Tab-separated table of N, CA and C in Angstrom:
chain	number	residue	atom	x	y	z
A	290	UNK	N	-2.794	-24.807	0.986
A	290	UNK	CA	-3.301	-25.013	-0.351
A	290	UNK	C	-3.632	-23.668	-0.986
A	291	UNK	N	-3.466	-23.441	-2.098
A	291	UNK	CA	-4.044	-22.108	-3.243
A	291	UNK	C	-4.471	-22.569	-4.060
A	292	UNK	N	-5.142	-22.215	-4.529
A	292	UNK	CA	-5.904	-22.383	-5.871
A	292	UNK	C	-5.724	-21.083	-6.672
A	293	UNK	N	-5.604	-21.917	-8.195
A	293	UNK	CA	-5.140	-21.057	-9.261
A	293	UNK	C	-6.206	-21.505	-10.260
A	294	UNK	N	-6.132	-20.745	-11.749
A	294	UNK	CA	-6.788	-21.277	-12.644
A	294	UNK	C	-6.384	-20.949	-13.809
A	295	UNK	N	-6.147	-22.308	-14.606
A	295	UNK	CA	-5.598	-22.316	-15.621
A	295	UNK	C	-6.391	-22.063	-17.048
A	296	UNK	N	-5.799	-22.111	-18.495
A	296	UNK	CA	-6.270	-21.320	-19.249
A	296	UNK	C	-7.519	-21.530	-19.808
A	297	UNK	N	-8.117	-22.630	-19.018
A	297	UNK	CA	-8.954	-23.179	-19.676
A	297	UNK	C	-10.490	-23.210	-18.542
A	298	UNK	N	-9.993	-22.048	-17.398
A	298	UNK	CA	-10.972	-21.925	-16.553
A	298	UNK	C	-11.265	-22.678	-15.302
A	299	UNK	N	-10.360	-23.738	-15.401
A	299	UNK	CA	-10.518	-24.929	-14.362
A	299	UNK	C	-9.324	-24.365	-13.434
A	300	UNK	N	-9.733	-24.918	-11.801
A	300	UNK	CA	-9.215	-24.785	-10.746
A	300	UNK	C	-8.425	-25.692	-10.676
A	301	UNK	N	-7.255	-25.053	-10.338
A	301	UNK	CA	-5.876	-26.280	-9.934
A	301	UNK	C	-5.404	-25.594	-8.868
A	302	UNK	N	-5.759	-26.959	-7.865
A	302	UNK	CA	-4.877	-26.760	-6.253
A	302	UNK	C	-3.301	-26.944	-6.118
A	303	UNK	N	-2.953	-26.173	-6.110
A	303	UNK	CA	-1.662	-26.297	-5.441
A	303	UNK	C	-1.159	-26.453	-4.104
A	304	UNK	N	0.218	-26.983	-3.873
A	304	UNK	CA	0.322	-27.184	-2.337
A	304	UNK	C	1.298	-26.372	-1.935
A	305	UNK	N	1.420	-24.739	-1.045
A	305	UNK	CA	2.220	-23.700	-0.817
A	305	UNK	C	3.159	-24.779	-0.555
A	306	UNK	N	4.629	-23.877	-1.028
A	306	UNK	CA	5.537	-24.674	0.178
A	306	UNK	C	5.510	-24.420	1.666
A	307	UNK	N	6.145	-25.884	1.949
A	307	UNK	CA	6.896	-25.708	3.902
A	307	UNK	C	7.817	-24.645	3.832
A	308	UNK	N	7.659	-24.305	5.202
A	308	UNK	CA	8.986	-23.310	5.529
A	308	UNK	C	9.439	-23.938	6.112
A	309	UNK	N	11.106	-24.364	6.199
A	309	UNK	CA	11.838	-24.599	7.517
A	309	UNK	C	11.357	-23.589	8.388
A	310	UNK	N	11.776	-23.871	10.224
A	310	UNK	CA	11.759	-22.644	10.950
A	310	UNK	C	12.485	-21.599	10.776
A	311	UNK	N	13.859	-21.839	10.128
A	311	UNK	CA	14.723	-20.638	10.266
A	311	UNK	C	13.874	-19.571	8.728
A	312	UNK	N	13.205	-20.323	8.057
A	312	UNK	CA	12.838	-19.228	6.892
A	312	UNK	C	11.754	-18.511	7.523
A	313	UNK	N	11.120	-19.522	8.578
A	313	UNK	CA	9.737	-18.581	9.005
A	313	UNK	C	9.919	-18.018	10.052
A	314	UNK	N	11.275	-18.212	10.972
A	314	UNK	CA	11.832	-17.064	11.921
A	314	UNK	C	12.044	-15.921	10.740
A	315	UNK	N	12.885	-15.690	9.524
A	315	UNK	CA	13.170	-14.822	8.820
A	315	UNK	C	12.308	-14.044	8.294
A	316	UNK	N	10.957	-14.940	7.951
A	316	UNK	CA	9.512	-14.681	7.105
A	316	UNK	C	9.099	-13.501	8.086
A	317	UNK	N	8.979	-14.163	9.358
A	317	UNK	CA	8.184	-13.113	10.876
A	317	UNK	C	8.825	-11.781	10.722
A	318	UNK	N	10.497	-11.826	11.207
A	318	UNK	CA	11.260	-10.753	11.115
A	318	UNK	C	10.962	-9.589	10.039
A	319	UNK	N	10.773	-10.252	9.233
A	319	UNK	CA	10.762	-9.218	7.784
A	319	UNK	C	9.446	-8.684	7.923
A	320	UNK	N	8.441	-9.168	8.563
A	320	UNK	CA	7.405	-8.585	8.304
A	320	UNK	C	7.263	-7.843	9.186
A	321	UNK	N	7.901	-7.961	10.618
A	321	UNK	CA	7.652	-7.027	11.572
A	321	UNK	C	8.578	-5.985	11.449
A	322	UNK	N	9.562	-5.743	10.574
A	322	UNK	CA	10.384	-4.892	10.114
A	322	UNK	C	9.626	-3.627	9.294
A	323	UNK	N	8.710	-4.465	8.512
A	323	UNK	CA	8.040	-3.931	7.675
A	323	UNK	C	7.100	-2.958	8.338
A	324	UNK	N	6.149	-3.858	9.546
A	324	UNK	CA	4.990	-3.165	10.212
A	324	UNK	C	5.998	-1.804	10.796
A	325	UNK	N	6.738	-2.152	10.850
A	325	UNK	CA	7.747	-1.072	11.749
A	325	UNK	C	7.661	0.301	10.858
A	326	UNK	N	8.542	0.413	10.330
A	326	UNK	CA	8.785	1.397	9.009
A	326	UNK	C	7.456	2.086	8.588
A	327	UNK	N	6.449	0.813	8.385
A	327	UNK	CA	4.983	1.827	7.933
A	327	UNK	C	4.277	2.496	9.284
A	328	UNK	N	4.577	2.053	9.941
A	328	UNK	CA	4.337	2.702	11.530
A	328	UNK	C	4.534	4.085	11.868
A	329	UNK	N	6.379	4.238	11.337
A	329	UNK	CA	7.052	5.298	11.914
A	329	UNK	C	6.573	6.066	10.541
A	330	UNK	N	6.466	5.641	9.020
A	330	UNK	CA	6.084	6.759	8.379
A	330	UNK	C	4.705	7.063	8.005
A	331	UNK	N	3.644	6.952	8.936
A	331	UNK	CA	2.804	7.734	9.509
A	331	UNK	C	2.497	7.886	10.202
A	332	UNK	N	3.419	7.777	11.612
A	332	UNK	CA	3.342	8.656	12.444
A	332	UNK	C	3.894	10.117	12.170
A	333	UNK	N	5.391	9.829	10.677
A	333	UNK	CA	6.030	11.634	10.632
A	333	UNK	C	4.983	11.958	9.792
A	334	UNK	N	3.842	11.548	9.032
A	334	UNK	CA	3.212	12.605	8.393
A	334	UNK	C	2.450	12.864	9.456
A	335	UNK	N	1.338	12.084	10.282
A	335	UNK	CA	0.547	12.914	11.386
A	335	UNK	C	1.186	14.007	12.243
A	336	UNK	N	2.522	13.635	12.305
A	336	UNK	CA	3.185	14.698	13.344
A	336	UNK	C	4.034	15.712	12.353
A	337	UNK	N	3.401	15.912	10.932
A	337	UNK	CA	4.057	17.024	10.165
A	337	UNK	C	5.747	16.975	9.726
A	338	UNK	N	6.205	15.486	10.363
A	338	UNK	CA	7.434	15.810	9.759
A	338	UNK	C	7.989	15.635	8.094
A	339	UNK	N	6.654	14.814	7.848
A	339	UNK	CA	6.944	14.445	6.295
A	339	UNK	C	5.479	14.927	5.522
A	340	UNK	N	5.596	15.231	4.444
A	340	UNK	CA	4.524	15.928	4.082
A	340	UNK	C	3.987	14.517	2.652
A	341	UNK	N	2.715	14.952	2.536
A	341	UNK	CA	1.831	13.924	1.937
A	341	UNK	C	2.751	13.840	0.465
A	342	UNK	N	2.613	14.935	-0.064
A	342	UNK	CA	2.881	14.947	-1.272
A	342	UNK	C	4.985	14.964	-1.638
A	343	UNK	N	5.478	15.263	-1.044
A	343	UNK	CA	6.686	14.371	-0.601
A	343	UNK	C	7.005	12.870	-0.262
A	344	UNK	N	6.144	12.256	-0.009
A	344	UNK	CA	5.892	11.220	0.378
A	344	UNK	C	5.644	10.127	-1.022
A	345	UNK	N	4.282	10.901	-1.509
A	345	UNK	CA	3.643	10.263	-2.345
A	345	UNK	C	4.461	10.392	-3.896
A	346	UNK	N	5.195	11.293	-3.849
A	346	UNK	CA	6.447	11.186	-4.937
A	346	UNK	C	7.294	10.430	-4.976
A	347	UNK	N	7.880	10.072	-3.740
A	347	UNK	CA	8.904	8.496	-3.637
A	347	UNK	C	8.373	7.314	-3.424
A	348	UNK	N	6.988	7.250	-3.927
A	348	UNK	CA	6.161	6.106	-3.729
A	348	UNK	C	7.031	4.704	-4.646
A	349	UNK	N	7.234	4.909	-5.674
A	349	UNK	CA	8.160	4.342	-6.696
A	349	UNK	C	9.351	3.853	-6.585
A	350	UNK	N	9.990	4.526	-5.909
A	350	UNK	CA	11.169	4.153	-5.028
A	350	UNK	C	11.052	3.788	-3.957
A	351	UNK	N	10.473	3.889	-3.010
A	351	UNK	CA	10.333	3.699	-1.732
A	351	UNK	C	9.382	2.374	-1.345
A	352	UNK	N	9.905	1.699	-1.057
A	352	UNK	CA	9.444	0.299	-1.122
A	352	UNK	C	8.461	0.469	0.679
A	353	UNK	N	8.604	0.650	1.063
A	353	UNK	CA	7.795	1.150	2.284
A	353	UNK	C	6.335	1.590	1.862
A	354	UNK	N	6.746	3.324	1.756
A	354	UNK	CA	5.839	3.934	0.661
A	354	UNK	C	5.166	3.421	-0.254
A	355	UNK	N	5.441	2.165	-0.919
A	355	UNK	CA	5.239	1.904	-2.304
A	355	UNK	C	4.005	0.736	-1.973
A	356	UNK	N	4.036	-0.164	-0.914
A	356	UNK	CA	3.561	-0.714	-0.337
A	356	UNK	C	2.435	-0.736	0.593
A	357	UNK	N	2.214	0.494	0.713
A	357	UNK	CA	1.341	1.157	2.227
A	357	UNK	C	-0.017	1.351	1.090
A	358	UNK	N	-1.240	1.281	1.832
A	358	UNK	CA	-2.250	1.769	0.771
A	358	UNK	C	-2.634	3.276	1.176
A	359	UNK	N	-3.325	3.692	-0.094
A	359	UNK	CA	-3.133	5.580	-0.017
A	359	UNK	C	-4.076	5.444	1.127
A	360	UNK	N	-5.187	5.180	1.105
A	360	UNK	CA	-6.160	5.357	2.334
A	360	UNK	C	-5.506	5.653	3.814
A	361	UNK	N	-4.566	4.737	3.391
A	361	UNK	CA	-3.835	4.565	5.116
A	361	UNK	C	-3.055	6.135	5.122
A	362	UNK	N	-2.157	6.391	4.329
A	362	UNK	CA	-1.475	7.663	4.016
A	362	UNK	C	-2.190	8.911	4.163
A	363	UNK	N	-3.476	9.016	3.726
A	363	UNK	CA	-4.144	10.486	3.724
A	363	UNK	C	-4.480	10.470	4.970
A	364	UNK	N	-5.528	9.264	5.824
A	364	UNK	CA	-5.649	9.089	6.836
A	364	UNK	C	-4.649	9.984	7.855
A	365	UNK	N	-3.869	9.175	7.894
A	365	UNK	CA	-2.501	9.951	8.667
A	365	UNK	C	-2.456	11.566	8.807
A	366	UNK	N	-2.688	11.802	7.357
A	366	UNK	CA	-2.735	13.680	7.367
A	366	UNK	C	-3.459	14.189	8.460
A	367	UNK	N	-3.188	15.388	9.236
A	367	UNK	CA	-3.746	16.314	10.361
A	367	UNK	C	-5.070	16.420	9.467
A	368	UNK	N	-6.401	16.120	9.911
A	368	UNK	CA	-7.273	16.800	9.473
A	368	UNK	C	-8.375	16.146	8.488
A	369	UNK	N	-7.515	15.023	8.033
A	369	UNK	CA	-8.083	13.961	7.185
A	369	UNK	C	-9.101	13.155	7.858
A	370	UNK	N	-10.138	12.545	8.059
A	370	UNK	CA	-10.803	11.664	8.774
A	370	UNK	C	-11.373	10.422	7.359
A	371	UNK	N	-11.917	9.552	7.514
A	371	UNK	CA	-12.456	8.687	6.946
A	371	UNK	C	-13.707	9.255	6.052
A	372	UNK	N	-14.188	10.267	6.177
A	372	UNK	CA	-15.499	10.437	5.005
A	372	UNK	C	-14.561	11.590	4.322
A	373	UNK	N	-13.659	12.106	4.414
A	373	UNK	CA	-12.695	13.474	3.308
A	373	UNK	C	-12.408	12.221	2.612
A	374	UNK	N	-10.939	11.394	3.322
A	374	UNK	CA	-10.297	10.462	2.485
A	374	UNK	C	-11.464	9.607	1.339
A	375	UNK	N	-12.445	9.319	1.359
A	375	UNK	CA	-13.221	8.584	0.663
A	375	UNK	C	-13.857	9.790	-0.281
A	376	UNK	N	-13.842	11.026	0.098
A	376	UNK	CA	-14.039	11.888	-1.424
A	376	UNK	C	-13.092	11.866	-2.067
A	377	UNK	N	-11.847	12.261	-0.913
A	377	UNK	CA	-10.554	12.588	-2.200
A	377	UNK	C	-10.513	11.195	-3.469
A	378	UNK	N	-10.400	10.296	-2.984
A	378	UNK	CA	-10.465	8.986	-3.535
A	378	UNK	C	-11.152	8.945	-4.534
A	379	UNK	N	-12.253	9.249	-4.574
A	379	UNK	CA	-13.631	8.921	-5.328
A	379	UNK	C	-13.352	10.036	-6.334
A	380	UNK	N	-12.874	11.321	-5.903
A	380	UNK	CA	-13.124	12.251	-6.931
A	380	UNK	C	-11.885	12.173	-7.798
A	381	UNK	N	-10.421	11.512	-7.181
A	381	UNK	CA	-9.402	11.261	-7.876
A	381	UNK	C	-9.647	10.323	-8.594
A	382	UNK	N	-10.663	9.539	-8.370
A	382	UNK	CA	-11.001	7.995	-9.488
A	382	UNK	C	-10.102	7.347	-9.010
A	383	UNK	N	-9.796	7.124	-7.529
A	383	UNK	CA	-8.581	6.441	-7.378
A	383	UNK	C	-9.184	4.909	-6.383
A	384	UNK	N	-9.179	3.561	-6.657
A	384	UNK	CA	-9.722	2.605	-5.990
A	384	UNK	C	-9.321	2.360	-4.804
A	385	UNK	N	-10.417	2.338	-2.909
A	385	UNK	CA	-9.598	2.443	-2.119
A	385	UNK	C	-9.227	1.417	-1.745
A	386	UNK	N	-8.625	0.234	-2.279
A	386	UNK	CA	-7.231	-0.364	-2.359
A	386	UNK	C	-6.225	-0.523	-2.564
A	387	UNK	N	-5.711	0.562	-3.420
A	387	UNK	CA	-4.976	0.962	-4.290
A	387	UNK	C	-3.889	1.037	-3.596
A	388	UNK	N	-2.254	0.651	-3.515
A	388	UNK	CA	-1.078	1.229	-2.899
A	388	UNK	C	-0.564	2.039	-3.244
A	389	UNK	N	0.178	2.989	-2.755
A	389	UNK	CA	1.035	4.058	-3.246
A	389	UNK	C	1.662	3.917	-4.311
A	390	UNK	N	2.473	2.590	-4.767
A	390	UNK	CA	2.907	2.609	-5.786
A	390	UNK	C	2.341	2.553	-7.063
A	391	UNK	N	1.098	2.204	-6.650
A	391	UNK	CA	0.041	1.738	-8.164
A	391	UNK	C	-0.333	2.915	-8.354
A	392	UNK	N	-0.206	4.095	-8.189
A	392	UNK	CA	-1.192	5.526	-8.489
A	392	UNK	C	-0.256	5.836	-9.826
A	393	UNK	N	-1.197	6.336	-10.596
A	393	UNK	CA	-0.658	6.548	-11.709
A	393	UNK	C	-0.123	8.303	-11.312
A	394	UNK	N	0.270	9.022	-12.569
A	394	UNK	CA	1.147	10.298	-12.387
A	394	UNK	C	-0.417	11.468	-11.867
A	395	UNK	N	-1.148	11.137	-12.691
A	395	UNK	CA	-1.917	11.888	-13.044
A	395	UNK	C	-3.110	12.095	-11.521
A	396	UNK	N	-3.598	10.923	-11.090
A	396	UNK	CA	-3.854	10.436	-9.856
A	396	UNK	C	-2.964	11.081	-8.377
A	397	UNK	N	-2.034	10.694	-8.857
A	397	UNK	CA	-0.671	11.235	-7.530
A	397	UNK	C	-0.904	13.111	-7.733
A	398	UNK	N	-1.203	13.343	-8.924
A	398	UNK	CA	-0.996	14.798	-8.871
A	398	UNK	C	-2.704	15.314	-8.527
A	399	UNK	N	-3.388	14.539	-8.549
A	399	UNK	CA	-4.789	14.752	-8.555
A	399	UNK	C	-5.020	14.883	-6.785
A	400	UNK	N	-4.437	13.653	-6.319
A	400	UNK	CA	-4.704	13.862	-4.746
A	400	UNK	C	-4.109	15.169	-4.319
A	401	UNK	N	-2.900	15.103	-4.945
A	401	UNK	CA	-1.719	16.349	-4.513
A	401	UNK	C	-2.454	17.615	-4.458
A	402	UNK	N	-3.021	17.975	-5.399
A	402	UNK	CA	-3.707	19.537	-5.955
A	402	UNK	C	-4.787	19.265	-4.794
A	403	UNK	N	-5.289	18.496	-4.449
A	403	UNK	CA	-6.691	18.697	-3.751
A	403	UNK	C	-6.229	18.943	-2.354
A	404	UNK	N	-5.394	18.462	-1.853
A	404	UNK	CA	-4.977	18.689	-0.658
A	404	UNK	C	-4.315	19.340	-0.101
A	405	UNK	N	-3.871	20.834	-1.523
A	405	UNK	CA	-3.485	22.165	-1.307
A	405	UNK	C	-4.110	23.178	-0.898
């Protein structure tokens, strides 16, 4: 069940669809495809093979990238720990939920400069 709400403020339940098995064998696959990919691309930024701000430029294109939230991304950086990442954030005005793809230009260049 989901619940939505229509224009008038009131809750309307809906009923998700069924999956056959073969869509939710496909559903699983895709997602562990997915965990995959965001896996391996931060492990190459922790291990220096891909750099933050390279990264965070093909956010737009890169459906991987585009998908991952920044928190998780700076994280990754050599050196980054959990109380830096929550300044950079805060001082970029950037919300830490935010995915890579949602950063605006100005934001993307804001983390960028700080982490030069």
């Amino acid at each position: 069940m989901c619940a939505v709400f229509d224009k008038h403020e009131r809750i309307i339940t809906l009923a998700l669809p069924t999956l056959t098995p073969e869509q939710r064998a496909e559903a699983l696959a895709k997602a562990a495809e997915a965990r995959k990919a965001r896996s391996e691309l931060l492990a190459n930024i922790k291990s220096g093979k891909e750099s933050i701000d390279a990264v965070l430029n093909r956010a737009k294109e890169d459906k991987t990238v585009g998908k991952t939230k920044v928190t998780q991304l700076l994280k990754a950086v050599p050196g980054l720990g959990q109380v830096k990442v929550t300044a950079l954030m805060e001082q970029a005005g950037i919300d830490p939920d935010r995915r890579a793809a949602g950063l605006g230009d100005r934001q993307r260049e804001a983390l960028i400069n700080a982490l030069k």
